[in-house]
Amino acid sequence: YAHTDYATLHVETLEWSISLVPQPVYDRVAGPAHRIDIRLTAKTRDFAAPPHGLVGQSFVQERRDGRIDIYPSSGEFTTSAMAEGAIDGVAADYEVDGPFSTKFTFSSFEAGMFPAHHQSLSQVQDSPAGLAATASDAATLNTT
């Protein structure tokens, strides 16, 4: 089921509530002028296939803090932390061959291929925020 509320798209499935909200990119220097904020809320603890990938891990594990970059007060900076320690494996394990590919190291899309690191959500304690992940802590996609 999907419906719109002004500029927000809401999508409801048996397992998820998903909201997509277009927003401007504030203080933009270059690149896209707009972004899409995504809010995912799990509606169940018993998924047909366990959530996986970078966003899915936030629904199936206790919180893990990874390495954090120390940003200089001025000048250019290139990140190196790449979520090391907060995600399973390394960033390169999540790269796919193309925009429609579902194959990566921890993918659960292929039938019967559920990575060993997945556990039932019923084994994970709820965080203070519940089972919701927001654009600020899960995923923000930029669009033009």
mmCIF file of N, CA and C in Angstrom, residues 16-132:
data_model
loop_
_atom_site.group_PDB
_atom_site.id
_atom_site.type_symbol
_atom_site.label_atom_id
_atom_site.label_comp_id
_atom_site.label_asym_id
_atom_site.label_seq_id
_atom_site.Cartn_x
_atom_site.Cartn_y
_atom_site.Cartn_z
ATOM 1 N N TRP A 16 7.333 -3.585 6.847
ATOM 2 C CA TRP A 16 7.973 -2.267 6.933
ATOM 3 C C TRP A 16 6.987 -1.129 6.719
ATOM 4 N N SER A 17 7.269 0.002 7.373
ATOM 5 C CA SER A 17 6.683 1.300 7.048
ATOM 6 C C SER A 17 7.846 2.131 6.536
ATOM 7 N N ILE A 18 7.688 2.711 5.351
ATOM 8 C CA ILE A 18 8.762 3.469 4.720
ATOM 9 C C ILE A 18 8.218 4.836 4.333
ATOM 10 N N SER A 19 8.933 5.879 4.689
ATOM 11 C CA SER A 19 8.560 7.242 4.294
ATOM 12 C C SER A 19 9.726 7.872 3.556
ATOM 13 N N LEU A 20 9.420 8.541 2.441
ATOM 14 C CA LEU A 20 10.424 9.253 1.655
ATOM 15 C C LEU A 20 10.020 10.720 1.609
ATOM 16 N N VAL A 21 10.919 11.593 2.062
ATOM 17 C CA VAL A 21 10.623 13.010 2.164
ATOM 18 C C VAL A 21 11.682 13.816 1.408
ATOM 19 N N PRO A 22 11.283 14.554 0.361
ATOM 20 C CA PRO A 22 12.262 15.389 -0.343
ATOM 21 C C PRO A 22 12.627 16.596 0.520
ATOM 22 N N GLN A 23 13.913 16.939 0.522
ATOM 23 C CA GLN A 23 14.406 18.070 1.303
ATOM 24 C C GLN A 23 15.466 18.813 0.503
ATOM 25 N N PRO A 24 15.634 20.104 0.739
ATOM 26 C CA PRO A 24 16.730 20.829 0.091
ATOM 27 C C PRO A 24 18.057 20.477 0.776
ATOM 28 N N VAL A 25 19.144 20.647 0.052
ATOM 29 C CA VAL A 25 20.472 20.504 0.638
ATOM 30 C C VAL A 25 20.882 21.907 1.077
ATOM 31 N N TYR A 26 20.964 22.129 2.381
ATOM 32 C CA TYR A 26 21.281 23.447 2.913
ATOM 33 C C TYR A 26 22.777 23.726 2.818
ATOM 34 N N ASP A 27 23.141 24.964 2.661
ATOM 35 C CA ASP A 27 24.542 25.401 2.574
ATOM 36 C C ASP A 27 25.324 24.618 1.535
ATOM 37 N N ARG A 28 24.688 24.318 0.434
ATOM 38 C CA ARG A 28 25.266 23.533 -0.645
ATOM 39 C C ARG A 28 26.407 24.295 -1.306
ATOM 40 N N VAL A 29 27.527 23.645 -1.529
ATOM 41 C CA VAL A 29 28.657 24.221 -2.233
ATOM 42 C C VAL A 29 28.631 23.760 -3.679
ATOM 43 N N ALA A 30 28.393 22.476 -3.893
ATOM 44 C CA ALA A 30 28.303 21.889 -5.230
ATOM 45 C C ALA A 30 27.461 20.624 -5.127
ATOM 46 N N GLY A 31 27.118 20.053 -6.249
ATOM 47 C CA GLY A 31 26.365 18.801 -6.251
ATOM 48 C C GLY A 31 24.869 19.042 -6.228
ATOM 49 N N PRO A 32 24.125 17.995 -5.888
ATOM 50 C CA PRO A 32 22.663 18.065 -5.937
ATOM 51 C C PRO A 32 22.101 19.139 -5.012
ATOM 52 N N ALA A 33 21.012 19.750 -5.426
ATOM 53 C CA ALA A 33 20.348 20.767 -4.626
ATOM 54 C C ALA A 33 19.265 20.165 -3.731
ATOM 55 N N HIS A 34 18.901 18.902 -3.986
ATOM 56 C CA HIS A 34 17.858 18.242 -3.199
ATOM 57 C C HIS A 34 18.329 16.866 -2.760
ATOM 58 N N ARG A 35 17.717 16.375 -1.690
ATOM 59 C CA ARG A 35 17.992 15.032 -1.181
ATOM 60 C C ARG A 35 16.657 14.380 -0.855
ATOM 61 N N ILE A 36 16.695 13.078 -0.629
ATOM 62 C CA ILE A 36 15.504 12.363 -0.168
ATOM 63 C C ILE A 36 15.847 11.738 1.177
ATOM 64 N N ASP A 37 15.133 12.137 2.224
ATOM 65 C CA ASP A 37 15.304 11.525 3.536
ATOM 66 C C ASP A 37 14.402 10.302 3.606
ATOM 67 N N ILE A 38 14.948 9.214 4.124
ATOM 68 C CA ILE A 38 14.217 7.949 4.196
ATOM 69 C C ILE A 38 14.087 7.532 5.656
ATOM 70 N N ARG A 39 12.869 7.178 6.056
ATOM 71 C CA ARG A 39 12.642 6.653 7.407
ATOM 72 C C ARG A 39 12.091 5.238 7.255
ATOM 73 N N LEU A 40 12.775 4.283 7.868
ATOM 74 C CA LEU A 40 12.362 2.882 7.856
ATOM 75 C C LEU A 40 11.936 2.488 9.261
ATOM 76 N N THR A 41 10.787 1.851 9.371
ATOM 77 C CA THR A 41 10.325 1.351 10.661
ATOM 78 C C THR A 41 9.915 -0.108 10.479
ATOM 79 N N ALA A 42 10.542 -0.986 11.243
ATOM 80 C CA ALA A 42 10.183 -2.403 11.194
ATOM 81 C C ALA A 42 8.850 -2.598 11.915
ATOM 82 N N LYS A 43 7.923 -3.324 11.296
ATOM 83 C CA LYS A 43 6.614 -3.571 11.885
ATOM 84 C C LYS A 43 6.519 -4.961 12.507
ATOM 85 N N THR A 44 7.570 -5.739 12.376
ATOM 86 C CA THR A 44 7.568 -7.101 12.891
ATOM 87 C C THR A 44 8.958 -7.457 13.376
ATOM 88 N N ARG A 45 9.044 -8.558 14.065
ATOM 89 C CA ARG A 45 10.346 -9.108 14.453
ATOM 90 C C ARG A 45 10.604 -10.417 13.697
ATOM 91 N N ASP A 46 9.640 -10.853 12.924
ATOM 92 C CA ASP A 46 9.763 -12.104 12.187
ATOM 93 C C ASP A 46 9.719 -11.814 10.692
ATOM 94 N N PHE A 47 10.889 -11.561 10.114
ATOM 95 C CA PHE A 47 10.988 -11.230 8.700
ATOM 96 C C PHE A 47 11.039 -12.491 7.849
ATOM 97 N N ALA A 48 10.468 -12.409 6.657
ATOM 98 C CA ALA A 48 10.550 -13.519 5.706
ATOM 99 C C ALA A 48 12.012 -13.811 5.381
ATOM 100 N N ALA A 49 12.808 -12.785 5.216
ATOM 101 C CA ALA A 49 14.261 -12.880 5.056
ATOM 102 C C ALA A 49 14.848 -11.833 5.982
ATOM 103 N N PRO A 50 15.900 -12.156 6.698
ATOM 104 C CA PRO A 50 16.436 -11.185 7.654
ATOM 105 C C PRO A 50 16.945 -9.931 6.953
ATOM 106 N N PRO A 51 16.729 -8.759 7.552
ATOM 107 C CA PRO A 51 17.292 -7.535 6.983
ATOM 108 C C PRO A 51 18.811 -7.687 6.904
ATOM 109 N N HIS A 52 19.389 -7.117 5.865
ATOM 110 C CA HIS A 52 20.827 -7.280 5.679
ATOM 111 C C HIS A 52 21.392 -6.033 5.019
ATOM 112 N N GLY A 53 22.679 -6.003 4.805
ATOM 113 C CA GLY A 53 23.320 -4.838 4.215
ATOM 114 C C GLY A 53 23.571 -3.772 5.268
ATOM 115 N N LEU A 54 23.995 -2.614 4.817
ATOM 116 C CA LEU A 54 24.369 -1.553 5.752
ATOM 117 C C LEU A 54 23.201 -1.078 6.595
ATOM 118 N N VAL A 55 22.042 -0.860 5.997
ATOM 119 C CA VAL A 55 20.885 -0.399 6.759
ATOM 120 C C VAL A 55 20.280 -1.544 7.558
ATOM 121 N N GLY A 56 20.188 -2.717 6.957
ATOM 122 C CA GLY A 56 19.584 -3.859 7.625
ATOM 123 C C GLY A 56 20.252 -4.233 8.926
ATOM 124 N N GLN A 57 21.564 -4.039 9.011
ATOM 125 C CA GLN A 57 22.276 -4.380 10.239
ATOM 126 C C GLN A 57 21.759 -3.603 11.446
ATOM 127 N N SER A 58 21.236 -2.400 11.218
ATOM 128 C CA SER A 58 20.733 -1.613 12.337
ATOM 129 C C SER A 58 19.456 -2.212 12.923
ATOM 130 N N PHE A 59 18.826 -3.139 12.222
ATOM 131 C CA PHE A 59 17.603 -3.766 12.710
ATOM 132 C C PHE A 59 17.838 -5.149 13.319
ATOM 133 N N VAL A 60 18.998 -5.749 13.104
ATOM 134 C CA VAL A 60 19.193 -7.119 13.553
ATOM 135 C C VAL A 60 20.314 -7.294 14.554
ATOM 136 N N GLN A 61 20.946 -6.233 14.982
ATOM 137 C CA GLN A 61 22.043 -6.358 15.925
ATOM 138 C C GLN A 61 21.950 -5.265 16.974
ATOM 139 N N GLU A 62 22.642 -5.522 18.075
ATOM 140 C CA GLU A 62 22.792 -4.456 19.041
ATOM 141 C C GLU A 62 23.724 -3.417 18.446
ATOM 142 N N ARG A 63 23.596 -2.215 18.888
ATOM 143 C CA ARG A 63 24.412 -1.114 18.367
ATOM 144 C C ARG A 63 25.895 -1.376 18.579
ATOM 145 N N ARG A 64 26.657 -1.098 17.529
ATOM 146 C CA ARG A 64 28.120 -1.184 17.612
ATOM 147 C C ARG A 64 28.693 0.147 17.153
ATOM 148 N N ASP A 65 29.554 0.717 17.938
ATOM 149 C CA ASP A 65 30.231 1.946 17.541
ATOM 150 C C ASP A 65 31.542 1.576 16.880
ATOM 151 N N GLY A 66 31.800 2.171 15.747
ATOM 152 C CA GLY A 66 33.022 1.885 15.013
ATOM 153 C C GLY A 66 34.041 2.994 15.140
ATOM 154 N N ARG A 67 35.088 2.849 14.354
ATOM 155 C CA ARG A 67 36.143 3.848 14.337
ATOM 156 C C ARG A 67 35.573 5.171 13.833
ATOM 157 N N ILE A 68 36.026 6.261 14.396
ATOM 158 C CA ILE A 68 35.531 7.589 14.038
ATOM 159 C C ILE A 68 36.684 8.428 13.529
ATOM 160 N N ASP A 69 36.454 9.128 12.423
ATOM 161 C CA ASP A 69 37.456 10.060 11.910
ATOM 162 C C ASP A 69 37.539 11.276 12.818
ATOM 163 N N ILE A 70 38.725 11.828 12.937
ATOM 164 C CA ILE A 70 38.920 13.083 13.656
ATOM 165 C C ILE A 70 39.078 14.167 12.590
ATOM 166 N N TYR A 71 38.112 15.047 12.502
ATOM 167 C CA TYR A 71 38.102 16.071 11.461
ATOM 168 C C TYR A 71 38.939 17.275 11.888
ATOM 169 N N PRO A 72 39.749 17.800 10.977
ATOM 170 C CA PRO A 72 40.528 19.003 11.308
ATOM 171 C C PRO A 72 39.606 20.222 11.379
ATOM 172 N N SER A 73 40.054 21.275 12.025
ATOM 173 C CA SER A 73 39.226 22.475 12.153
ATOM 174 C C SER A 73 39.142 23.249 10.844
ATOM 175 N N SER A 74 40.078 23.002 9.906
ATOM 176 C CA SER A 74 40.001 23.654 8.604
ATOM 177 C C SER A 74 40.752 22.815 7.577
ATOM 178 N N GLY A 75 40.540 23.129 6.314
ATOM 179 C CA GLY A 75 41.228 22.426 5.245
ATOM 180 C C GLY A 75 40.457 21.232 4.734
ATOM 181 N N GLU A 76 41.001 20.579 3.731
ATOM 182 C CA GLU A 76 40.369 19.397 3.154
ATOM 183 C C GLU A 76 40.643 18.173 4.023
ATOM 184 N N PHE A 77 39.711 17.216 3.954
ATOM 185 C CA PHE A 77 39.858 15.996 4.737
ATOM 186 C C PHE A 77 39.221 14.848 3.974
ATOM 187 N N THR A 78 39.877 13.714 3.956
ATOM 188 C CA THR A 78 39.325 12.511 3.341
ATOM 189 C C THR A 78 39.083 11.490 4.442
ATOM 190 N N THR A 79 37.842 11.015 4.519
ATOM 191 C CA THR A 79 37.506 10.048 5.559
ATOM 192 C C THR A 79 38.270 8.747 5.359
ATOM 193 N N SER A 80 38.561 8.077 6.450
ATOM 194 C CA SER A 80 39.217 6.777 6.358
ATOM 195 C C SER A 80 38.529 5.740 7.232
ATOM 196 N N ALA A 81 37.665 6.155 8.145
ATOM 197 C CA ALA A 81 37.034 5.218 9.072
ATOM 198 C C ALA A 81 36.121 4.228 8.355
ATOM 199 N N MET A 82 35.295 4.686 7.427
ATOM 200 C CA MET A 82 34.424 3.829 6.614
ATOM 201 C C MET A 82 33.610 2.828 7.449
ATOM 202 N N ALA A 83 33.141 3.246 8.620
ATOM 203 C CA ALA A 83 32.298 2.437 9.518
ATOM 204 C C ALA A 83 33.024 1.218 10.079
ATOM 205 N N GLU A 84 34.331 1.204 9.992
ATOM 206 C CA GLU A 84 35.123 0.071 10.482
ATOM 207 C C GLU A 84 34.764 -0.240 11.935
ATOM 208 N N GLY A 85 34.413 -1.472 12.203
ATOM 209 C CA GLY A 85 34.033 -1.897 13.546
ATOM 210 C C GLY A 85 32.548 -1.790 13.826
ATOM 211 N N ALA A 86 31.836 -0.943 13.097
ATOM 212 C CA ALA A 86 30.395 -0.782 13.305
ATOM 213 C C ALA A 86 29.592 -1.653 12.351
ATOM 214 N N ILE A 87 30.226 -2.136 11.283
ATOM 215 C CA ILE A 87 29.547 -2.984 10.305
ATOM 216 C C ILE A 87 30.260 -4.322 10.218
ATOM 217 N N ASP A 88 29.571 -5.312 9.703
ATOM 218 C CA ASP A 88 30.208 -6.595 9.436
ATOM 219 C C ASP A 88 31.163 -6.401 8.269
ATOM 220 N N GLY A 89 32.369 -6.892 8.375
ATOM 221 C CA GLY A 89 33.332 -6.787 7.287
ATOM 222 C C GLY A 89 33.833 -5.375 7.104
ATOM 223 N N VAL A 90 34.145 -5.041 5.854
ATOM 224 C CA VAL A 90 34.643 -3.716 5.500
ATOM 225 C C VAL A 90 33.753 -3.142 4.411
ATOM 226 N N ALA A 91 33.881 -1.843 4.155
ATOM 227 C CA ALA A 91 33.019 -1.158 3.188
ATOM 228 C C ALA A 91 33.004 -1.854 1.835
ATOM 229 N N ALA A 92 34.138 -2.349 1.377
ATOM 230 C CA ALA A 92 34.216 -3.000 0.056
ATOM 231 C C ALA A 92 33.328 -4.244 -0.026
ATOM 232 N N ASP A 93 33.006 -4.867 1.106
ATOM 233 C CA ASP A 93 32.140 -6.051 1.108
ATOM 234 C C ASP A 93 30.705 -5.733 0.686
ATOM 235 N N TYR A 94 30.343 -4.458 0.633
ATOM 236 C CA TYR A 94 28.982 -4.044 0.301
ATOM 237 C C TYR A 94 28.870 -3.483 -1.119
ATOM 238 N N GLU A 95 29.972 -3.490 -1.849
ATOM 239 C CA GLU A 95 29.938 -3.001 -3.225
ATOM 240 C C GLU A 95 29.239 -4.017 -4.113
ATOM 241 N N VAL A 96 28.428 -3.530 -5.044
ATOM 242 C CA VAL A 96 27.730 -4.382 -5.997
ATOM 243 C C VAL A 96 28.226 -4.059 -7.404
ATOM 244 N N ASP A 97 27.971 -4.981 -8.325
ATOM 245 C CA ASP A 97 28.465 -4.821 -9.690
ATOM 246 C C ASP A 97 27.740 -3.753 -10.497
ATOM 247 N N GLY A 98 26.525 -3.433 -10.138
ATOM 248 C CA GLY A 98 25.757 -2.468 -10.905
ATOM 249 C C GLY A 98 24.544 -2.016 -10.126
ATOM 250 N N PRO A 99 23.776 -1.083 -10.670
ATOM 251 C CA PRO A 99 22.649 -0.510 -9.933
ATOM 252 C C PRO A 99 21.525 -1.502 -9.634
ATOM 253 N N PHE A 100 21.456 -2.629 -10.346
ATOM 254 C CA PHE A 100 20.387 -3.597 -10.105
ATOM 255 C C PHE A 100 20.905 -4.912 -9.535
ATOM 256 N N SER A 101 22.174 -4.961 -9.208
ATOM 257 C CA SER A 101 22.769 -6.166 -8.646
ATOM 258 C C SER A 101 22.359 -6.319 -7.180
ATOM 259 N N THR A 102 22.140 -7.548 -6.747
ATOM 260 C CA THR A 102 21.816 -7.828 -5.343
ATOM 261 C C THR A 102 22.898 -8.659 -4.676
ATOM 262 N N LYS A 103 23.997 -8.874 -5.361
ATOM 263 C CA LYS A 103 25.052 -9.736 -4.833
ATOM 264 C C LYS A 103 26.161 -8.920 -4.180
ATOM 265 N N PHE A 104 26.350 -9.160 -2.899
ATOM 266 C CA PHE A 104 27.478 -8.621 -2.151
ATOM 267 C C PHE A 104 27.747 -9.611 -1.026
ATOM 268 N N THR A 105 28.831 -9.459 -0.325
ATOM 269 C CA THR A 105 29.283 -10.452 0.644
ATOM 270 C C THR A 105 28.208 -10.863 1.640
ATOM 271 N N PHE A 106 27.444 -9.915 2.173
ATOM 272 C CA PHE A 106 26.467 -10.225 3.217
ATOM 273 C C PHE A 106 25.025 -10.217 2.717
ATOM 274 N N SER A 107 24.824 -10.377 1.417
ATOM 275 C CA SER A 107 23.485 -10.346 0.842
ATOM 276 C C SER A 107 22.640 -11.524 1.306
ATOM 277 N N SER A 108 21.361 -11.260 1.524
ATOM 278 C CA SER A 108 20.397 -12.307 1.844
ATOM 279 C C SER A 108 19.349 -12.428 0.740
ATOM 280 N N PHE A 109 19.586 -11.800 -0.411
ATOM 281 C CA PHE A 109 18.601 -11.839 -1.477
ATOM 282 C C PHE A 109 18.507 -13.209 -2.140
ATOM 283 N N GLU A 110 19.610 -13.912 -2.244
ATOM 284 C CA GLU A 110 19.593 -15.221 -2.897
ATOM 285 C C GLU A 110 18.966 -16.239 -1.952
ATOM 286 N N ALA A 111 18.078 -17.060 -2.451
ATOM 287 C CA ALA A 111 17.349 -18.033 -1.631
ATOM 288 C C ALA A 111 18.292 -18.890 -0.809
ATOM 289 N N GLY A 112 18.011 -18.971 0.491
ATOM 290 C CA GLY A 112 18.776 -19.831 1.385
ATOM 291 C C GLY A 112 20.135 -19.289 1.782
ATOM 292 N N MET A 113 20.477 -18.079 1.349
ATOM 293 C CA MET A 113 21.793 -17.538 1.664
ATOM 294 C C MET A 113 21.679 -16.513 2.782
ATOM 295 N N PHE A 114 21.401 -16.954 3.991
ATOM 296 C CA PHE A 114 21.294 -16.032 5.100
ATOM 297 C C PHE A 114 22.614 -16.043 5.854
ATOM 298 N N PRO A 115 23.335 -14.923 5.873
ATOM 299 C CA PRO A 115 24.628 -14.876 6.544
ATOM 300 C C PRO A 115 24.530 -15.301 8.003
ATOM 301 N N ALA A 116 25.568 -15.954 8.470
ATOM 302 C CA ALA A 116 25.572 -16.494 9.822
ATOM 303 C C ALA A 116 25.446 -15.415 10.887
ATOM 304 N N HIS A 117 25.815 -14.169 10.589
ATOM 305 C CA HIS A 117 25.772 -13.121 11.598
ATOM 306 C C HIS A 117 24.356 -12.681 11.934
ATOM 307 N N HIS A 118 23.349 -13.095 11.134
ATOM 308 C CA HIS A 118 21.979 -12.680 11.409
ATOM 309 C C HIS A 118 21.407 -13.476 12.569
ATOM 310 N N GLN A 119 20.698 -12.771 13.398
ATOM 311 C CA GLN A 119 19.987 -13.406 14.488
ATOM 312 C C GLN A 119 18.554 -12.926 14.452
ATOM 313 N N SER A 120 17.696 -13.659 15.107
ATOM 314 C CA SER A 120 16.295 -13.254 15.153
ATOM 315 C C SER A 120 16.173 -11.912 15.854
ATOM 316 N N LEU A 121 15.325 -11.049 15.343
ATOM 317 C CA LEU A 121 15.116 -9.767 15.998
ATOM 318 C C LEU A 121 14.571 -9.942 17.402
ATOM 319 N N SER A 122 13.933 -11.064 17.685
ATOM 320 C CA SER A 122 13.411 -11.278 19.028
ATOM 321 C C SER A 122 14.540 -11.467 20.028
ATOM 322 N N GLN A 123 15.768 -11.712 19.536
ATOM 323 C CA GLN A 123 16.911 -11.866 20.429
ATOM 324 C C GLN A 123 17.605 -10.537 20.701
ATOM 325 N N VAL A 124 17.186 -9.490 20.033
ATOM 326 C CA VAL A 124 17.832 -8.196 20.167
ATOM 327 C C VAL A 124 16.969 -7.288 21.034
ATOM 328 N N GLN A 125 17.583 -6.630 21.991
ATOM 329 C CA GLN A 125 16.830 -5.711 22.838
ATOM 330 C C GLN A 125 16.457 -4.470 22.051
ATOM 331 N N ASP A 126 15.286 -3.939 22.342
ATOM 332 C CA ASP A 126 14.873 -2.692 21.701
ATOM 333 C C ASP A 126 15.767 -1.558 22.168
ATOM 334 N N SER A 127 16.105 -0.689 21.242
ATOM 335 C CA SER A 127 16.844 0.517 21.601
ATOM 336 C C SER A 127 15.838 1.532 22.109
ATOM 337 N N PRO A 128 16.299 2.619 22.738
ATOM 338 C CA PRO A 128 15.347 3.647 23.194
ATOM 339 C C PRO A 128 14.495 4.191 22.052
ATOM 340 N N ALA A 129 15.022 4.159 20.839
ATOM 341 C CA ALA A 129 14.265 4.668 19.693
ATOM 342 C C ALA A 129 13.379 3.600 19.070
ATOM 343 N N GLY A 130 13.328 2.426 19.660
ATOM 344 C CA GLY A 130 12.529 1.344 19.095
ATOM 345 C C GLY A 130 13.232 0.733 17.902
ATOM 346 N N LEU A 131 12.477 0.264 16.928
ATOM 347 C CA LEU A 131 13.042 -0.389 15.759
ATOM 348 C C LEU A 131 13.189 0.561 14.580
ATOM 349 N N ALA A 132 13.048 1.841 14.791
ATOM 350 C CA ALA A 132 13.095 2.787 13.676
ATOM 351 C C ALA A 132 14.516 3.243 13.387
#
